[in-house]
PDB file of C-alpha atoms and ligand atoms in Angstrom:
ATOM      1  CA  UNK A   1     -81.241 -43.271 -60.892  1.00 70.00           C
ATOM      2  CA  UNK A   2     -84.340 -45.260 -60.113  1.00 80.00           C
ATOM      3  CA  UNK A   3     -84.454 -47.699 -63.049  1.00 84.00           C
ATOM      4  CA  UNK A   4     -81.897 -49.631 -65.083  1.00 87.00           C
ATOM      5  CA  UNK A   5     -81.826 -51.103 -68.238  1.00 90.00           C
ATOM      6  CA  UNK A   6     -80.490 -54.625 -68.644  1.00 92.00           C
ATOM      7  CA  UNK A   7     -80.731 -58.202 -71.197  1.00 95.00           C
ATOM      8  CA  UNK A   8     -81.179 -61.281 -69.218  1.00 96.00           C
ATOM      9  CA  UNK A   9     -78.140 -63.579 -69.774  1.00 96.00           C
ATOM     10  CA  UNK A  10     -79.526 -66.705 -69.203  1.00 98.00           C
ATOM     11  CA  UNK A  11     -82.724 -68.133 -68.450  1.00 98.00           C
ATOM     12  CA  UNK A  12     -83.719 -66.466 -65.293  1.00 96.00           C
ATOM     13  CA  UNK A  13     -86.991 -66.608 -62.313  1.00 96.00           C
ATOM     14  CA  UNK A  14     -87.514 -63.822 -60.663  1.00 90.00           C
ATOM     15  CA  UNK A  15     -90.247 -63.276 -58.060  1.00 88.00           C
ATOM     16  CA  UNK A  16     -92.098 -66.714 -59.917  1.00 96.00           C
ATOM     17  CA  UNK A  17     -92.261 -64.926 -63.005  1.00 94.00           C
ATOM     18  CA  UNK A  18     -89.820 -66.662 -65.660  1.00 97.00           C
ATOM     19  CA  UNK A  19     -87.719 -64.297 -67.742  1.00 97.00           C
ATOM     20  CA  UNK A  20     -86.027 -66.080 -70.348  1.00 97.00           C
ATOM     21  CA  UNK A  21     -82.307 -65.421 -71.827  1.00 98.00           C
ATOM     22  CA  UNK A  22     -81.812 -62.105 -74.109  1.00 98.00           C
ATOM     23  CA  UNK A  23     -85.131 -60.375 -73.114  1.00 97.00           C
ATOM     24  CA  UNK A  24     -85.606 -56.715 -72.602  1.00 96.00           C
ATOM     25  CA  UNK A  25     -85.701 -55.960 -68.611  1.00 94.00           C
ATOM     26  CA  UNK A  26     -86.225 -52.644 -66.891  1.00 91.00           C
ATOM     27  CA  UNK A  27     -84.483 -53.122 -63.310  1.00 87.00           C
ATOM     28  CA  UNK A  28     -86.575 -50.798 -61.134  1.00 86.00           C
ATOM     29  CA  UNK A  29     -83.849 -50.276 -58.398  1.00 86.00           C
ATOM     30  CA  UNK A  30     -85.842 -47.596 -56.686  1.00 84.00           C
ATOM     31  CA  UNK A  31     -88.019 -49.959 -55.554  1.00 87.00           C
ATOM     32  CA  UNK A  32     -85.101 -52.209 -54.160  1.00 87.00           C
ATOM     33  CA  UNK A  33     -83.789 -49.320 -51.848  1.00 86.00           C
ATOM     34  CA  UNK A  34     -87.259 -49.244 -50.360  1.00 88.00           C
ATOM     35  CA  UNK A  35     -87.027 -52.937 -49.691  1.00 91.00           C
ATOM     36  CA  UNK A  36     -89.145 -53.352 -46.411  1.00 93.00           C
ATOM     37  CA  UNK A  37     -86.897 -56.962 -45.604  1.00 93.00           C
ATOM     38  CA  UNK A  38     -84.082 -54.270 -45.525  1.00 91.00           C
ATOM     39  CA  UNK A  39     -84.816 -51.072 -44.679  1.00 92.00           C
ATOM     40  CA  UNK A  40     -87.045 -49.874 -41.445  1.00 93.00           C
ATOM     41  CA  UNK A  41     -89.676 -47.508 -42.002  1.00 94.00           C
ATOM     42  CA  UNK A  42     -88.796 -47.476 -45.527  1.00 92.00           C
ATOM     43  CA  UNK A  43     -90.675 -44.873 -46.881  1.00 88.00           C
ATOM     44  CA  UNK A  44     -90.303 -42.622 -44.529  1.00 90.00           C
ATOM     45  CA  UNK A  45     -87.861 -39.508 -44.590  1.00 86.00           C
ATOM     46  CA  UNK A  46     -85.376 -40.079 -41.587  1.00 91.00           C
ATOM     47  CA  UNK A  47     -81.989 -38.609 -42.250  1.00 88.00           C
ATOM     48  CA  UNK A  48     -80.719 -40.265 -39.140  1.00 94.00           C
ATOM     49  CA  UNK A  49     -81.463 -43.843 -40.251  1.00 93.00           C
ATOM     50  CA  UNK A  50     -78.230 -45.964 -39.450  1.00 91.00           C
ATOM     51  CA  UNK A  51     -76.254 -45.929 -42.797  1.00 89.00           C
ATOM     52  CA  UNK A  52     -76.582 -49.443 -45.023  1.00 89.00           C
ATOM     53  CA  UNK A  53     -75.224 -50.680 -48.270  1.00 89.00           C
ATOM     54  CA  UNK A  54     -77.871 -49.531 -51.035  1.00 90.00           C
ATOM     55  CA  UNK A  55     -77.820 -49.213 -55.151  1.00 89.00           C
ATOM     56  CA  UNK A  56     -78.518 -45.347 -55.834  1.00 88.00           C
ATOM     57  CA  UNK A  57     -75.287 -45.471 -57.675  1.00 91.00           C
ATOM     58  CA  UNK A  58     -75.399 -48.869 -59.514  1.00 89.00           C
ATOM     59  CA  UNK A  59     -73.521 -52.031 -58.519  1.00 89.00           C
ATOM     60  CA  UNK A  60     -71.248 -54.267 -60.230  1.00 90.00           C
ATOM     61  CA  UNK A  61     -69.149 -53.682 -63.275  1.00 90.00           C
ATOM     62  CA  UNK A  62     -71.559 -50.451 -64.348  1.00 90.00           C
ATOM     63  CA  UNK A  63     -71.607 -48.891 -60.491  1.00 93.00           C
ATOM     64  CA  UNK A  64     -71.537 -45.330 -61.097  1.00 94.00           C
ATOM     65  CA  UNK A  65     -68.202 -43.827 -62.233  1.00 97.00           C
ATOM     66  CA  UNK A  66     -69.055 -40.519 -61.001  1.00 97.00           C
ATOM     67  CA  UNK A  67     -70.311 -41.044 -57.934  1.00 97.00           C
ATOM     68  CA  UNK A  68     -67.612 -39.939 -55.833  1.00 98.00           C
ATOM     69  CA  UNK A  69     -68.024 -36.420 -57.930  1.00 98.00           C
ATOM     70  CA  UNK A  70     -71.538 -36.485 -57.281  1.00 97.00           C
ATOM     71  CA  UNK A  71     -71.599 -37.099 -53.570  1.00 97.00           C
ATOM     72  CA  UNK A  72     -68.498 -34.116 -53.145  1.00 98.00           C
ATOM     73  CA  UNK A  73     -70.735 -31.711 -55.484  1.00 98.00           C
ATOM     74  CA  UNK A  74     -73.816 -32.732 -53.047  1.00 97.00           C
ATOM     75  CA  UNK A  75     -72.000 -31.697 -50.167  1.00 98.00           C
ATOM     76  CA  UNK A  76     -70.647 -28.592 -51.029  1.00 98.00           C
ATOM     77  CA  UNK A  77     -74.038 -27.793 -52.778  1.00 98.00           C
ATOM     78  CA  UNK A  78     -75.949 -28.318 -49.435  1.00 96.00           C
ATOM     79  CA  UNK A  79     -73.034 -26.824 -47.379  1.00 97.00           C
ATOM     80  CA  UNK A  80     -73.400 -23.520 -49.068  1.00 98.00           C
ATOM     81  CA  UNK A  81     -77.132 -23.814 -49.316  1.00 97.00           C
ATOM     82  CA  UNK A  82     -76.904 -24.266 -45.412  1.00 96.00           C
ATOM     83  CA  UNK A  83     -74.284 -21.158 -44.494  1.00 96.00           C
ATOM     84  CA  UNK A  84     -76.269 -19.061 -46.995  1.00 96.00           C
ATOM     85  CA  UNK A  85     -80.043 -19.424 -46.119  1.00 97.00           C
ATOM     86  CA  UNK A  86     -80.040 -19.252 -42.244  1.00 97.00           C
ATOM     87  CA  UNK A  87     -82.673 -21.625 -40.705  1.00 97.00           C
ATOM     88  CA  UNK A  88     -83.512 -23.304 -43.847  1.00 97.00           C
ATOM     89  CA  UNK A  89     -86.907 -24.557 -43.415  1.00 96.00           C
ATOM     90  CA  UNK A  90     -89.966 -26.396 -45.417  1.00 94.00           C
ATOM     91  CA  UNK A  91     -92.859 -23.534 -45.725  1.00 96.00           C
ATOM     92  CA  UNK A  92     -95.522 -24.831 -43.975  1.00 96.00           C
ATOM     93  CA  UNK A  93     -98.502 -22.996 -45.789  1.00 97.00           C
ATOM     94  CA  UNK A  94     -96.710 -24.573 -49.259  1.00 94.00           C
ATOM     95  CA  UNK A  95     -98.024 -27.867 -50.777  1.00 93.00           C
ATOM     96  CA  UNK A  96     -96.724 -30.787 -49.982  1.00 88.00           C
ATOM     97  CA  UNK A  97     -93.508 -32.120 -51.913  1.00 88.00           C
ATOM     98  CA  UNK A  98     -94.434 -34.413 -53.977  1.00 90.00           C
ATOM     99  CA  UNK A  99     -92.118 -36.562 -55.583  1.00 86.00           C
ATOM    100  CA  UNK A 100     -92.228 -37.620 -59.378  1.00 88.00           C
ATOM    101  CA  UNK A 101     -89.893 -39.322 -62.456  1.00 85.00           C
ATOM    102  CA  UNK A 102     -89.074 -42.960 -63.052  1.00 79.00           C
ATOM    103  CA  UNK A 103     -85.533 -43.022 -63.798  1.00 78.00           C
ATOM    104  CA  UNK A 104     -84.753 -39.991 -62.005  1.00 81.00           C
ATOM    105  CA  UNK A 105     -86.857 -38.717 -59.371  1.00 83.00           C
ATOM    106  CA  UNK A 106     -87.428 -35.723 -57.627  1.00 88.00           C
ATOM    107  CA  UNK A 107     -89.900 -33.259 -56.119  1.00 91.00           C
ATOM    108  CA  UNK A 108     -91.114 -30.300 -58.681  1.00 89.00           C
ATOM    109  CA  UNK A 109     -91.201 -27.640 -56.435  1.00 92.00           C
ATOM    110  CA  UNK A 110     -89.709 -27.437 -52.990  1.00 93.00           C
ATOM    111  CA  UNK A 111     -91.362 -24.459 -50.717  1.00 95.00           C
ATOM    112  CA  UNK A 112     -88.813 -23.468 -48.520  1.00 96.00           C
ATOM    113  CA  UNK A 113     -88.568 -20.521 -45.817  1.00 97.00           C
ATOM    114  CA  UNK A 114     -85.401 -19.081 -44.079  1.00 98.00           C
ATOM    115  CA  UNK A 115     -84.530 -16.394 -42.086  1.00 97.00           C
ATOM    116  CA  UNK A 116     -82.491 -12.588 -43.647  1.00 91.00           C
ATOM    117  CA  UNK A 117     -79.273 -12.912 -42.962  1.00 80.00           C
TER     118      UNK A 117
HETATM  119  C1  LIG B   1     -76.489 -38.156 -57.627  1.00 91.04           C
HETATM  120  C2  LIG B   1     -75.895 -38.304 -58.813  1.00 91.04           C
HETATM  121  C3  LIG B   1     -75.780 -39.612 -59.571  1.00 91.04           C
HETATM  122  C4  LIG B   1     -76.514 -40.752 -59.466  1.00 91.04           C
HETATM  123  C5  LIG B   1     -77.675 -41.044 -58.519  1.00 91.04           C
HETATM  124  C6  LIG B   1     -75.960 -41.694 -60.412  1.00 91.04           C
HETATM  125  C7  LIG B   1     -76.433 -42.981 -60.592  1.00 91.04           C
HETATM  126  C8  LIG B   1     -75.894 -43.899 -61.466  1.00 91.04           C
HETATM  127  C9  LIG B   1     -76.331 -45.276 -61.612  1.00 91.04           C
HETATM  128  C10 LIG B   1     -77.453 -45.944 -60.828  1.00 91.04           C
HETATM  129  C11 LIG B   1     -75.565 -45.863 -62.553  1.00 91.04           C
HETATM  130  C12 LIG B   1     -75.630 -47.328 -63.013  1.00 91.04           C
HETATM  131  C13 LIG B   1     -76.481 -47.458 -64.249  1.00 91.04           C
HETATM  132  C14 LIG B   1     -76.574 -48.909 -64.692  1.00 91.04           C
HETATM  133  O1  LIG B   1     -76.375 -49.830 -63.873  1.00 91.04           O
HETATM  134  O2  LIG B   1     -76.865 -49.130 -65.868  1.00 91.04           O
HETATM  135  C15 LIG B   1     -74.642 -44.852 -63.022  1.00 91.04           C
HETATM  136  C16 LIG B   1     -73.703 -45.071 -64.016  1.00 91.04           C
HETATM  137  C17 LIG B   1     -72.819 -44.112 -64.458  1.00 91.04           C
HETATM  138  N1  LIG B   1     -72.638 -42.844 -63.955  1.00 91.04           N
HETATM  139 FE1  LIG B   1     -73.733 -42.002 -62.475  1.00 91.04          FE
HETATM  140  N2  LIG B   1     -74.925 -41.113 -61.073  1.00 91.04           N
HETATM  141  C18 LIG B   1     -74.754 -39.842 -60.579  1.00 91.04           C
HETATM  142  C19 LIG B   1     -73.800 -38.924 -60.964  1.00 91.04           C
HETATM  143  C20 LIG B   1     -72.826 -39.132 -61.918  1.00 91.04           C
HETATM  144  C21 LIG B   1     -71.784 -38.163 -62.279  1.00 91.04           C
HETATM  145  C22 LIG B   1     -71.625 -36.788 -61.639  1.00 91.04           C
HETATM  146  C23 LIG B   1     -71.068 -38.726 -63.268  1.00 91.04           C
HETATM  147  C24 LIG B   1     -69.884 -38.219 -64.051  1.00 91.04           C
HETATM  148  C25 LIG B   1     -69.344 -37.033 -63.865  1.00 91.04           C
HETATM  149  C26 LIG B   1     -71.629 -40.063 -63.526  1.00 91.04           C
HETATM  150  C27 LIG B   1     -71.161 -40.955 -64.452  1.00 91.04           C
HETATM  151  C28 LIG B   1     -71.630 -42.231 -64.651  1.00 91.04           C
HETATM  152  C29 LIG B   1     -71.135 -43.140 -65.665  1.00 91.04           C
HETATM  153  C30 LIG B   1     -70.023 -42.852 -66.676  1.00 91.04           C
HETATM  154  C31 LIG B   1     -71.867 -44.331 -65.550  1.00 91.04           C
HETATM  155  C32 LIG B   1     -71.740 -45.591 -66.411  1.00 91.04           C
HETATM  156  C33 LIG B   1     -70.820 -46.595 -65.753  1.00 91.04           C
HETATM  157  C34 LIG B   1     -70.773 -47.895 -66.556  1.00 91.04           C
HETATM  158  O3  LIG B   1     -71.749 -48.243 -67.231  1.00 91.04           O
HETATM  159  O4  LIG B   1     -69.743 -48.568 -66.500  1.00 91.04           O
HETATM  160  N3  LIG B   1     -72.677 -40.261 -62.679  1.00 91.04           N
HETATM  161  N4  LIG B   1     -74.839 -43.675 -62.342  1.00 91.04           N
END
């Protein structure tokens, strides 16, 4: 999830703008995982960027209940993905991914070539 839905407690400032007590907020917490002060390269695709703390699954008293589910259901998803479509590759005559969605995001198609088994 990208974006969270929250009412301010108290009078709050955030980023100069003043936000006061019981209003309507959308937390855009996509945006916070591709905080430059944090991460290097941020929007780039590395998948061997040194693990850090981040807040796909929530913090707090809402952090994600199922997240431990999700994570185990990722990696046997991309396990058997993996043993079953040798060489997995992006198609390099496809388009582009390109990534859409505000609370949940994700690419519409993903052109992919691999090799008979
Ligand atoms: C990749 C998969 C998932 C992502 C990225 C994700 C993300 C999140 C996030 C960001 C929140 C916090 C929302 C908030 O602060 O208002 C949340 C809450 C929650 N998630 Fe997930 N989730 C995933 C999978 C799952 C699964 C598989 C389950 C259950 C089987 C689940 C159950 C819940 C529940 C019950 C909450 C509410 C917790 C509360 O408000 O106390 N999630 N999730």
């Amino acid at each position: 999830m990208t974006q969270v839905s929250r009412v301010t407690a108290v009078d709050a400032v955030v980023g100069g703008c003043p936000i006061p007590a019981g209003a309507g907020v959308s937390v855009i917490t996509g945006s916070a995982n591709h905080d430059a002060a944090r991460y290097d390269r941020p929007d780039e695709f590395d998948i061997d960027r040194p693990q850090q703390n981040h807040i796909s699954f929530g913090t707090g008293q809402h952090q994600c209940l199922g997240m431990h589910l999700a994570r185990l259901e990722l990696r046997v998803g991309l396990e058997t993905i993996l043993a079953r479509l040798p060489n997995l590759r992006l198609d390099p005559d496809g388009p582009p991914p390109v990534i859409e969605g505000l609370a949940f995001r994700g690419p519409t198609s993903l052109p992919v070539l691999f090799d008979p088994s």
